[in-house]
Amino acid sequence: MMDIEYAWSALGGDPALLSRVSVVEREGALPARLPVLRLARACVGVCALAAAELGARRAGLARVPRAEVDDGAVAAAFHSERLLRVDGRAPVSFAPLSRFWRTADGWVRTHANYPHHRTRLLRALGLPEDPAVAAAEARIAERSALDVEDTVHRAGGLAVALRTPREWAAHGQAAEVAARPLVERERLNASPARVPRPLDPAAARLLPADGLRVLDLTRVLAGPVATRTLALLGADVLRLDHPRSPELPDLHADTGFGKRSATLDLTTGRDTLEELLAAADVVVTGYRPGALDRFGLSPEALAERHPGLVVAQVSAWGAYGPWAGRRGFDSLVQAAAGIAATEGSAGRPGALPAQALDHGTGYLLAAGVLRALTERSYDGGGRLVRTALARTAHWLTEEIPPAAACGGPAYGGPDAWLAETAGRLGRLRHALPPLSFTGGPTGWTRPPTPWGSDPARWE
């Protein structure tokens, strides 16, 4: 419980509520050298507690409902994008050029799942648009890992040299990350917010975010996991993407439960964007820090135009330090922060058993939003919530004690925490949500819709 206590404190939660959380431990869930299960359990646990707290506040309940964290449900949820099946088809995970490569002095990790990142990587390496993997291997093997990292970064691509924990600790970004709280929280203003209707305490399900509107400007996994969680809790979540930048289909299917999906060019659609913001309760962004500021989406600009708004941001490296403006993904943070070196063997880099930085940070961000909404219900003030994959990685590697045998029943695999749902994308096998609290929802009210198929307006 000490990990849940740490995360709950980072969220500004009342310590007295920790007694409302219980854990079902299962031996063998999320096995790793690093204490991944403890991190995952804590992230889901504080999110469930924050949801129960907001639900109790809005429904006028005398006590916060009890929350339960089951290691089996957590392990399945942290593998959700891998467990997904679409009409029986397994998902496509990483593209051929998204991998570790040997360099002249070590290893480098690249990410090229999106077409524009692939193009920039190849351009930086001086390779043709459709190279053989062997050609890329030979080109990268000629250069140092840091040379590849710098060259690809300057071209707008994604590559990170493998670092040991000691090498990362000596990096300027690591020092900046370690100096920040696990969840950054800030009051934006004290102007009155739009007040949602009270919840009916006699309703069959307690939906803490019922009637709240969440504008979802995120991509890939961490941000979409956060907004998928808010959709589970009853929020009207509208995801916006640029019309020429589609999400990877399988990721969209996995993280789109409970949401609607629309496209909008923020350059030409400013009026539409402002209409959406004017009626929103929460805005969640998942692009690199500063990338959306030119559209008036910085926290300061949003607070000035839309008082009472809760602004939530997630990034790879954090909004500070020498790498603040860098793009990044879970796999790259694992490589840079010493995780891949720790989990590796026989001289080769390894990986966590799940994209735990993405999932864990996503649940922390959702918990931060829920706590901000609870605080806003008292004073009407807007809030800023920030999380970063690199800060979650620091928690995992430096602040959570090594895992010990839990002594619970064996984790028998994910089957008990999977369901099937039919929808416009086909028949989906998917992980059930891991959040559990008394009276809370057990699943999403709608399956994912095709990417960009919904209008850019609130229901």
C-alpha positions as a Python dict, from the first residue, in 0.01 Angstrom:
ca = {
    (1, 'M'): (0, 0, 0),
    (2, 'M'): (296, 235, 40),
    (3, 'D'): (312, 287, -338),
    (4, 'I'): (-57, 379, -347),
    (5, 'E'): (3, 614, -53),
    (6, 'Y'): (291, 784, -240),
    (7, 'A'): (88, 835, -556),
    (8, 'W'): (-219, 951, -362),
    (9, 'S'): (-7, 1208, -181),
    (10, 'A'): (129, 1332, -519),
    (11, 'L'): (-233, 1385, -625),
    (12, 'G'): (-309, 1591, -316),
    (13, 'G'): (-554, 1333, -185),
    (14, 'D'): (-680, 1307, 171),
    (15, 'P'): (-468, 1039, 348),
    (16, 'A'): (-775, 927, 544),
    (17, 'L'): (-928, 791, 222),
    (18, 'L'): (-650, 536, 175),
    (19, 'S'): (-836, 301, 407),
    (20, 'R'): (-1103, 278, 136),
    (21, 'V'): (-866, 89, -100),
    (22, 'S'): (-795, -283, -87),
    (23, 'V'): (-571, -498, -307),
    (24, 'V'): (-608, -851, -445),
    (25, 'E'): (-250, -966, -505),
    (26, 'R'): (-168, -1231, -764),
    (27, 'E'): (170, -1397, -794),
    (28, 'G'): (331, -1376, -1137),
    (29, 'A'): (144, -1078, -1282),
    (30, 'L'): (370, -842, -1484),
    (31, 'P'): (698, -1022, -1398),
    (32, 'A'): (1012, -807, -1434),
    (33, 'R'): (1335, -717, -1258),
    (34, 'L'): (1191, -374, -1179),
    (35, 'P'): (877, -343, -958),
    (36, 'V'): (638, -297, -1249),
    (37, 'L'): (342, -461, -1078),
    (38, 'R'): (371, -231, -778),
    (39, 'L'): (371, 72, -1007),
    (40, 'A'): (76, -53, -1210),
    (41, 'R'): (-124, -145, -900),
    (42, 'A'): (-65, 199, -748),
    (43, 'C'): (-160, 391, -1064),
    (44, 'V'): (-487, 203, -1102),
    (45, 'G'): (-556, 215, -729),
    (46, 'V'): (-531, 593, -699),
    (47, 'C'): (-737, 636, -1013),
    (48, 'A'): (-1015, 417, -871),
    (49, 'L'): (-1001, 605, -541),
    (50, 'A'): (-1012, 944, -715),
    (51, 'A'): (-1315, 828, -915),
    (52, 'A'): (-1492, 707, -601),
    (53, 'E'): (-1412, 1035, -425),
    (54, 'L'): (-1556, 1248, -709),
    (55, 'G'): (-1862, 1025, -736),
    (56, 'A'): (-1928, 1056, -363),
    (57, 'R'): (-1887, 1433, -379),
    (58, 'R'): (-2130, 1475, -668),
    (59, 'A'): (-2385, 1227, -532),
    (60, 'G'): (-2372, 1366, -179),
    (61, 'L'): (-2273, 1032, -27),
    (62, 'A'): (-2169, 1028, 337),
    (63, 'R'): (-1873, 797, 267),
    (64, 'V'): (-1647, 743, -29),
    (65, 'P'): (-1722, 401, -186),
    (66, 'R'): (-1467, 127, -140),
    (67, 'A'): (-1218, 70, -422),
    (68, 'E'): (-1052, -263, -501),
    (69, 'V'): (-744, -325, -711),
    (70, 'D'): (-705, -675, -856),
    (71, 'D'): (-359, -756, -993),
    (72, 'G'): (-517, -975, -1261),
    (73, 'A'): (-732, -694, -1397),
    (74, 'V'): (-437, -456, -1379),
    (75, 'A'): (-206, -691, -1570),
    (76, 'A'): (-466, -746, -1843),
    (77, 'A'): (-535, -373, -1875),
    (78, 'F'): (-164, -291, -1903),
    (79, 'H'): (-148, -531, -2200),
    (80, 'S'): (-469, -400, -2358),
    (81, 'E'): (-320, -301, -2694),
    (82, 'R'): (-153, -644, -2722),
    (83, 'L'): (-457, -845, -2613),
    (84, 'L'): (-691, -672, -2857),
    (85, 'R'): (-836, -884, -3137),
    (86, 'V'): (-1038, -737, -3423),
    (87, 'D'): (-1253, -1010, -3581),
    (88, 'G'): (-994, -1256, -3453),
    (89, 'R'): (-696, -1069, -3597),
    (90, 'A'): (-402, -988, -3369),
    (91, 'P'): (-293, -623, -3362),
    (92, 'V'): (6, -482, -3543),
    (93, 'S'): (238, -353, -3271),
    (94, 'F'): (571, -213, -3389),
    (95, 'A'): (678, -134, -3745),
    (96, 'P'): (997, -300, -3880),
    (97, 'L'): (1202, 16, -3825),
    (98, 'S'): (1083, 58, -3465),
    (99, 'R'): (1341, -147, -3276),
    (100, 'F'): (1684, -162, -3118),
    (101, 'W'): (1986, -145, -3348),
    (102, 'R'): (2352, -219, -3280),
    (103, 'T'): (2577, 82, -3323),
    (104, 'A'): (2955, 112, -3335),
    (105, 'D'): (2963, 156, -2957),
    (106, 'G'): (2635, 19, -2820),
    (107, 'W'): (2266, 31, -2904),
    (108, 'V'): (2006, 282, -3021),
    (109, 'R'): (1625, 257, -3015),
    (110, 'T'): (1422, 405, -3299),
    (111, 'H'): (1049, 466, -3335),
    (112, 'A'): (895, 479, -3681),
    (113, 'N'): (537, 356, -3644),
    (114, 'Y'): (394, 673, -3799),
    (115, 'P'): (470, 747, -4167),
    (116, 'H'): (615, 1095, -4104),
    (117, 'H'): (848, 963, -3834),
    (118, 'R'): (960, 683, -4066),
    (119, 'T'): (1032, 930, -4346),
    (120, 'R'): (1238, 1154, -4117),
    (121, 'L'): (1435, 860, -3979),
    (122, 'L'): (1526, 736, -4326),
    (123, 'R'): (1615, 1086, -4443),
    (124, 'A'): (1844, 1137, -4143),
    (125, 'L'): (2020, 807, -4214),
    (126, 'G'): (2050, 875, -4586),
    (127, 'L'): (1843, 572, -4677),
    (128, 'P'): (1583, 529, -4954),
    (129, 'E'): (1211, 532, -4873),
    (130, 'D'): (1182, 154, -4882),
    (131, 'P'): (1515, 18, -4755),
    (132, 'A'): (1595, -340, -4664),
    (133, 'V'): (1632, -385, -4290),
    (134, 'A'): (1986, -511, -4356),
    (135, 'A'): (2073, -178, -4520),
    (136, 'A'): (1951, 13, -4215),
    (137, 'E'): (2144, -221, -3986),
    (138, 'A'): (2464, -164, -4180),
    (139, 'R'): (2422, 214, -4187),
    (140, 'I'): (2350, 243, -3815),
    (141, 'A'): (2630, 0, -3722),
    (142, 'E'): (2884, 245, -3869),
    (143, 'R'): (2792, 524, -3628),
    (144, 'S'): (2792, 585, -3256),
    (145, 'A'): (2464, 566, -3065),
    (146, 'L'): (2476, 933, -2966),
    (147, 'D'): (2552, 1035, -3325),
    (148, 'V'): (2242, 849, -3447),
    (149, 'E'): (2037, 1001, -3162),
    (150, 'D'): (2143, 1357, -3245),
    (151, 'T'): (2122, 1322, -3624),
    (152, 'V'): (1774, 1172, -3620),
    (153, 'H'): (1651, 1425, -3363),
    (154, 'R'): (1770, 1717, -3578),
    (155, 'A'): (1572, 1571, -3868),
    (156, 'G'): (1255, 1556, -3655),
    (157, 'G'): (1269, 1180, -3615),
    (158, 'L'): (1289, 957, -3310),
    (159, 'A'): (1599, 774, -3191),
    (160, 'V'): (1744, 741, -2841),
    (161, 'A'): (2076, 589, -2737),
    (162, 'L'): (2059, 307, -2484),
    (163, 'R'): (2181, 435, -2147),
    (164, 'T'): (2255, 258, -1823),
    (165, 'P'): (2086, 389, -1507),
    (166, 'R'): (2412, 562, -1412),
    (167, 'E'): (2448, 725, -1754),
    (168, 'W'): (2089, 851, -1740),
    (169, 'A'): (2137, 985, -1387),
    (170, 'A'): (2424, 1199, -1518),
    (171, 'H'): (2205, 1347, -1795),
    (172, 'G'): (2060, 1695, -1749),
    (173, 'Q'): (1708, 1580, -1827),
    (174, 'A'): (1721, 1314, -1557),
    (175, 'A'): (1806, 1577, -1295),
    (176, 'E'): (1514, 1795, -1407),
    (177, 'V'): (1277, 1499, -1398),
    (178, 'A'): (1385, 1389, -1052),
    (179, 'A'): (1324, 1738, -913),
    (180, 'R'): (956, 1736, -1012),
    (181, 'P'): (661, 1572, -833),
    (182, 'L'): (513, 1256, -980),
    (183, 'V'): (201, 1453, -1075),
    (184, 'E'): (234, 1829, -1122),
    (185, 'R'): (-70, 2020, -1002),
    (186, 'E'): (-139, 2391, -1028),
    (187, 'R'): (-433, 2625, -970),
    (188, 'L'): (-504, 2830, -1283),
    (189, 'N'): (-774, 3075, -1170),
    (190, 'A'): (-1069, 3113, -936),
    (191, 'S'): (-1344, 3203, -1180),
    (192, 'P'): (-1669, 3007, -1160),
    (193, 'A'): (-1691, 2696, -1377),
    (194, 'R'): (-1987, 2537, -1547),
    (195, 'V'): (-2143, 2320, -1277),
    (196, 'P'): (-2263, 1975, -1388),
    (197, 'R'): (-2588, 1840, -1257),
    (198, 'P'): (-2566, 1638, -932),
    (199, 'L'): (-2550, 1262, -960),
    (200, 'D'): (-2845, 1054, -853),
    (201, 'P'): (-2718, 850, -556),
    (202, 'A'): (-2993, 594, -620),
    (203, 'A'): (-2876, 527, -977),
    (204, 'A'): (-2771, 171, -1063),
    (205, 'R'): (-2416, 284, -1147),
    (206, 'L'): (-2212, 563, -1001),
    (207, 'L'): (-2062, 754, -1295),
    (208, 'P'): (-1844, 1026, -1140),
    (209, 'A'): (-1783, 1206, -1472),
    (210, 'D'): (-2144, 1191, -1595),
    (211, 'G'): (-2240, 1514, -1772),
    (212, 'L'): (-1879, 1633, -1803),
    (213, 'R'): (-1724, 1711, -2140),
    (214, 'V'): (-1365, 1613, -2218),
    (215, 'L'): (-1185, 1738, -2528),
    (216, 'D'): (-924, 1475, -2615),
    (217, 'L'): (-621, 1603, -2807),
    (218, 'T'): (-397, 1303, -2748),
    (219, 'R'): (-235, 1029, -2952),
    (220, 'V'): (-86, 682, -2916),
    (221, 'L'): (-133, 540, -2566),
    (222, 'A'): (-77, 734, -2242),
    (223, 'G'): (-317, 1021, -2317),
    (224, 'P'): (-579, 798, -2483),
    (225, 'V'): (-569, 560, -2183),
    (226, 'A'): (-647, 858, -1958),
    (227, 'T'): (-940, 974, -2170),
    (228, 'R'): (-1067, 618, -2219),
    (229, 'T'): (-1081, 599, -1839),
    (230, 'L'): (-1277, 925, -1817),
    (231, 'A'): (-1518, 788, -2080),
    (232, 'L'): (-1566, 475, -1867),
    (233, 'L'): (-1669, 704, -1581),
    (234, 'G'): (-1942, 871, -1785),
    (235, 'A'): (-1770, 1167, -1951),
    (236, 'D'): (-1862, 1275, -2302),
    (237, 'V'): (-1516, 1236, -2458),
    (238, 'L'): (-1458, 1382, -2803),
    (239, 'R'): (-1122, 1297, -2956),
    (240, 'L'): (-989, 1536, -3220),
    (241, 'D'): (-720, 1453, -3475),
    (242, 'H'): (-585, 1635, -3777),
    (243, 'P'): (-766, 1504, -4087),
    (244, 'R'): (-434, 1406, -4247),
    (245, 'S'): (-286, 1239, -3938),
    (246, 'P'): (-487, 924, -3869),
    (247, 'E'): (-419, 723, -3558),
    (248, 'L'): (-280, 372, -3599),
    (249, 'P'): (-594, 159, -3649),
    (250, 'D'): (-533, -96, -3375),
    (251, 'L'): (-438, 167, -3119),
    (252, 'H'): (-750, 361, -3209),
    (253, 'A'): (-963, 51, -3161),
    (254, 'D'): (-807, -29, -2824),
    (255, 'T'): (-821, 321, -2674),
    (256, 'G'): (-1143, 440, -2840),
    (257, 'F'): (-1392, 271, -2609),
    (258, 'G'): (-1657, 510, -2481),
    (259, 'K'): (-1540, 797, -2702),
    (260, 'R'): (-1637, 970, -3021),
    (261, 'S'): (-1376, 1044, -3288),
    (262, 'A'): (-1369, 1356, -3507),
    (263, 'T'): (-1118, 1540, -3723),
    (264, 'L'): (-1040, 1909, -3721),
    (265, 'D'): (-762, 2115, -3875),
    (266, 'L'): (-679, 2351, -3589),
    (267, 'T'): (-532, 2605, -3834),
    (268, 'T'): (-855, 2654, -4026),
    (269, 'G'): (-1102, 2534, -3763),
    (270, 'R'): (-1033, 2784, -3484),
    (271, 'D'): (-1397, 2887, -3452),
    (272, 'T'): (-1505, 2526, -3410),
    (273, 'L'): (-1227, 2469, -3159),
    (274, 'E'): (-1340, 2769, -2954),
    (275, 'E'): (-1700, 2648, -2955),
    (276, 'L'): (-1585, 2312, -2822),
    (277, 'L'): (-1364, 2471, -2558),
    (278, 'A'): (-1640, 2704, -2441),
    (279, 'A'): (-1856, 2407, -2337),
    (280, 'A'): (-1574, 2176, -2219),
    (281, 'D'): (-1491, 2089, -1859),
    (282, 'V'): (-1157, 1924, -1934),
    (283, 'V'): (-897, 1950, -2211),
    (284, 'V'): (-638, 1673, -2232),
    (285, 'T'): (-334, 1714, -2459),
    (286, 'G'): (-67, 1457, -2538),
    (287, 'Y'): (165, 1631, -2781),
    (288, 'R'): (517, 1748, -2697),
    (289, 'P'): (520, 2056, -2473),
    (290, 'G'): (449, 2377, -2663),
    (291, 'A'): (341, 2204, -2985),
    (292, 'L'): (-19, 2326, -2954),
    (293, 'D'): (50, 2670, -2805),
    (294, 'R'): (11, 2845, -3141),
    (295, 'F'): (-352, 2737, -3144),
    (296, 'G'): (-420, 2908, -2811),
    (297, 'L'): (-399, 2580, -2620),
    (298, 'S'): (-131, 2667, -2364),
    (299, 'P'): (-263, 2640, -2007),
    (300, 'E'): (-231, 3015, -1955),
    (301, 'A'): (-418, 3103, -2273),
    (302, 'L'): (-692, 2852, -2200),
    (303, 'A'): (-735, 2980, -1844),
    (304, 'E'): (-770, 3336, -1970),
    (305, 'R'): (-1033, 3255, -2232),
    (306, 'H'): (-1214, 2973, -2049),
    (307, 'P'): (-1201, 3018, -1671),
    (308, 'G'): (-1265, 2709, -1464),
    (309, 'L'): (-1127, 2470, -1725),
    (310, 'V'): (-924, 2169, -1611),
    (311, 'V'): (-620, 2137, -1838),
    (312, 'A'): (-432, 1805, -1837),
    (313, 'Q'): (-107, 1742, -2022),
    (314, 'V'): (106, 1434, -2072),
    (315, 'S'): (443, 1425, -2247),
    (316, 'A'): (739, 1191, -2280),
    (317, 'W'): (1018, 1390, -2118),
    (318, 'G'): (836, 1665, -1926),
    (319, 'A'): (778, 2033, -1995),
    (320, 'Y'): (1121, 2134, -1865),
    (321, 'G'): (1492, 2064, -1908),
    (322, 'P'): (1709, 2019, -2219),
    (323, 'W'): (1474, 1758, -2367),
    (324, 'A'): (1150, 1947, -2302),
    (325, 'G'): (1078, 1996, -2671),
    (326, 'R'): (1167, 1644, -2780),
    (327, 'R'): (922, 1391, -2910),
    (328, 'G'): (914, 1058, -2735),
    (329, 'F'): (735, 734, -2670),
    (330, 'D'): (734, 469, -2396),
    (331, 'S'): (994, 251, -2570),
    (332, 'L'): (1232, 546, -2611),
    (333, 'V'): (1199, 652, -2247),
    (334, 'Q'): (1272, 292, -2142),
    (335, 'A'): (1590, 304, -2353),
    (336, 'A'): (1710, 641, -2225),
    (337, 'A'): (1621, 600, -1857),
    (338, 'G'): (1816, 280, -1797),
    (339, 'I'): (1512, 51, -1795),
    (340, 'A'): (1602, -136, -2114),
    (341, 'A'): (1956, -190, -1984),
    (342, 'T'): (1827, -319, -1650),
    (343, 'E'): (1576, -554, -1810),
    (344, 'G'): (1823, -680, -2073),
    (345, 'S'): (2045, -986, -2070),
    (346, 'A'): (2344, -1135, -2252),
    (347, 'G'): (2455, -790, -2365),
    (348, 'R'): (2125, -710, -2534),
    (349, 'P'): (1868, -452, -2422),
    (350, 'G'): (1535, -571, -2285),
    (351, 'A'): (1196, -419, -2211),
    (352, 'L'): (928, -411, -1947),
    (353, 'P'): (659, -681, -1979),
    (354, 'A'): (412, -412, -2087),
    (355, 'Q'): (423, -50, -2195),
    (356, 'A'): (390, 30, -1829),
    (357, 'L'): (510, 389, -1856),
    (358, 'D'): (232, 466, -2102),
    (359, 'H'): (-42, 288, -1912),
    (360, 'G'): (74, 393, -1567),
    (361, 'T'): (112, 757, -1666),
    (362, 'G'): (-228, 746, -1835),
    (363, 'Y'): (-401, 629, -1517),
    (364, 'L'): (-211, 888, -1313),
    (365, 'L'): (-326, 1160, -1553),
    (366, 'A'): (-687, 1044, -1529),
    (367, 'A'): (-657, 1040, -1149),
    (368, 'G'): (-517, 1392, -1160),
    (369, 'V'): (-814, 1509, -1367),
    (370, 'L'): (-1062, 1344, -1130),
    (371, 'R'): (-898, 1502, -826),
    (372, 'A'): (-892, 1841, -1003),
    (373, 'L'): (-1266, 1808, -1071),
    (374, 'T'): (-1327, 1730, -704),
    (375, 'E'): (-1127, 2035, -598),
    (376, 'R'): (-1302, 2250, -858),
    (377, 'S'): (-1639, 2147, -714),
    (378, 'Y'): (-1549, 2341, -397),
    (379, 'D'): (-1407, 2663, -542),
    (380, 'G'): (-1486, 2672, -915),
    (381, 'G'): (-1121, 2730, -1004),
    (382, 'G'): (-944, 2591, -1306),
    (383, 'R'): (-659, 2346, -1262),
    (384, 'L'): (-350, 2230, -1450),
    (385, 'V'): (-238, 1866, -1421),
    (386, 'R'): (85, 1742, -1581),
    (387, 'T'): (244, 1399, -1603),
    (388, 'A'): (548, 1271, -1794),
    (389, 'L'): (660, 923, -1891),
    (390, 'A'): (1015, 1004, -1779),
    (391, 'R'): (892, 1104, -1432),
    (392, 'T'): (696, 779, -1404),
    (393, 'A'): (1014, 598, -1510),
    (394, 'H'): (1206, 771, -1229),
    (395, 'W'): (944, 655, -982),
    (396, 'L'): (981, 298, -1110),
    (397, 'T'): (1360, 288, -1109),
    (398, 'E'): (1449, 502, -808),
    (399, 'E'): (1155, 535, -569),
    (400, 'I'): (960, 209, -556),
    (401, 'P'): (1132, -58, -342),
    (402, 'P'): (1217, -387, -513),
    (403, 'A'): (922, -620, -549),
    (404, 'A'): (883, -906, -304),
    (405, 'A'): (680, -1224, -344),
    (406, 'C'): (319, -1129, -283),
    (407, 'G'): (201, -1467, -157),
    (408, 'G'): (-134, -1440, -333),
    (409, 'P'): (-287, -1684, -581),
    (410, 'A'): (-107, -1735, -911),
    (411, 'Y'): (-194, -1509, -1200),
    (412, 'G'): (-342, -1750, -1451),
    (413, 'G'): (-333, -1523, -1751),
    (414, 'P'): (-570, -1253, -1877),
    (415, 'D'): (-870, -1461, -1986),
    (416, 'A'): (-1080, -1378, -1678),
    (417, 'W'): (-1045, -1008, -1754),
    (418, 'L'): (-1131, -1011, -2125),
    (419, 'A'): (-1462, -942, -2298),
    (420, 'E'): (-1603, -928, -2651),
    (421, 'T'): (-1789, -631, -2793),
    (422, 'A'): (-1944, -592, -3138),
    (423, 'G'): (-1945, -256, -3311),
    (424, 'R'): (-1874, -69, -3631),
    (425, 'L'): (-1508, -177, -3621),
    (426, 'G'): (-1605, -545, -3601),
    (427, 'R'): (-1606, -791, -3314),
    (428, 'L'): (-1348, -679, -3062),
    (429, 'R'): (-1189, -891, -2793),
    (430, 'H'): (-1054, -647, -2538),
    (431, 'A'): (-938, -606, -2181),
    (432, 'L'): (-1195, -503, -1924),
    (433, 'P'): (-1133, -179, -1734),
    (434, 'P'): (-926, -234, -1417),
    (435, 'L'): (-1102, 37, -1211),
    (436, 'S'): (-1332, -109, -948),
    (437, 'F'): (-1523, 73, -676),
    (438, 'T'): (-1858, 5, -510),
    (439, 'G'): (-2140, 109, -742),
    (440, 'G'): (-1900, 198, -1022),
    (441, 'P'): (-1920, 98, -1390),
    (442, 'T'): (-1793, -238, -1511),
    (443, 'G'): (-1759, -147, -1879),
    (444, 'W'): (-1796, 121, -2143),
    (445, 'T'): (-2136, 224, -2273),
    (446, 'R'): (-2025, 229, -2637),
    (447, 'P'): (-1765, 55, -2853),
    (448, 'P'): (-1506, 258, -3045),
    (449, 'T'): (-1623, 431, -3360),
    (450, 'P'): (-1425, 443, -3687),
    (451, 'W'): (-1151, 704, -3678),
    (452, 'G'): (-1278, 1052, -3769),
    (453, 'S'): (-1636, 935, -3824),
    (454, 'D'): (-1812, 1165, -3575),
    (455, 'P'): (-1894, 1536, -3605),
    (456, 'A'): (-1673, 1784, -3419),
    (457, 'R'): (-1942, 1891, -3174),
    (458, 'W'): (-2075, 1793, -2835),
    (459, 'E'): (-2370, 1561, -2804),
}
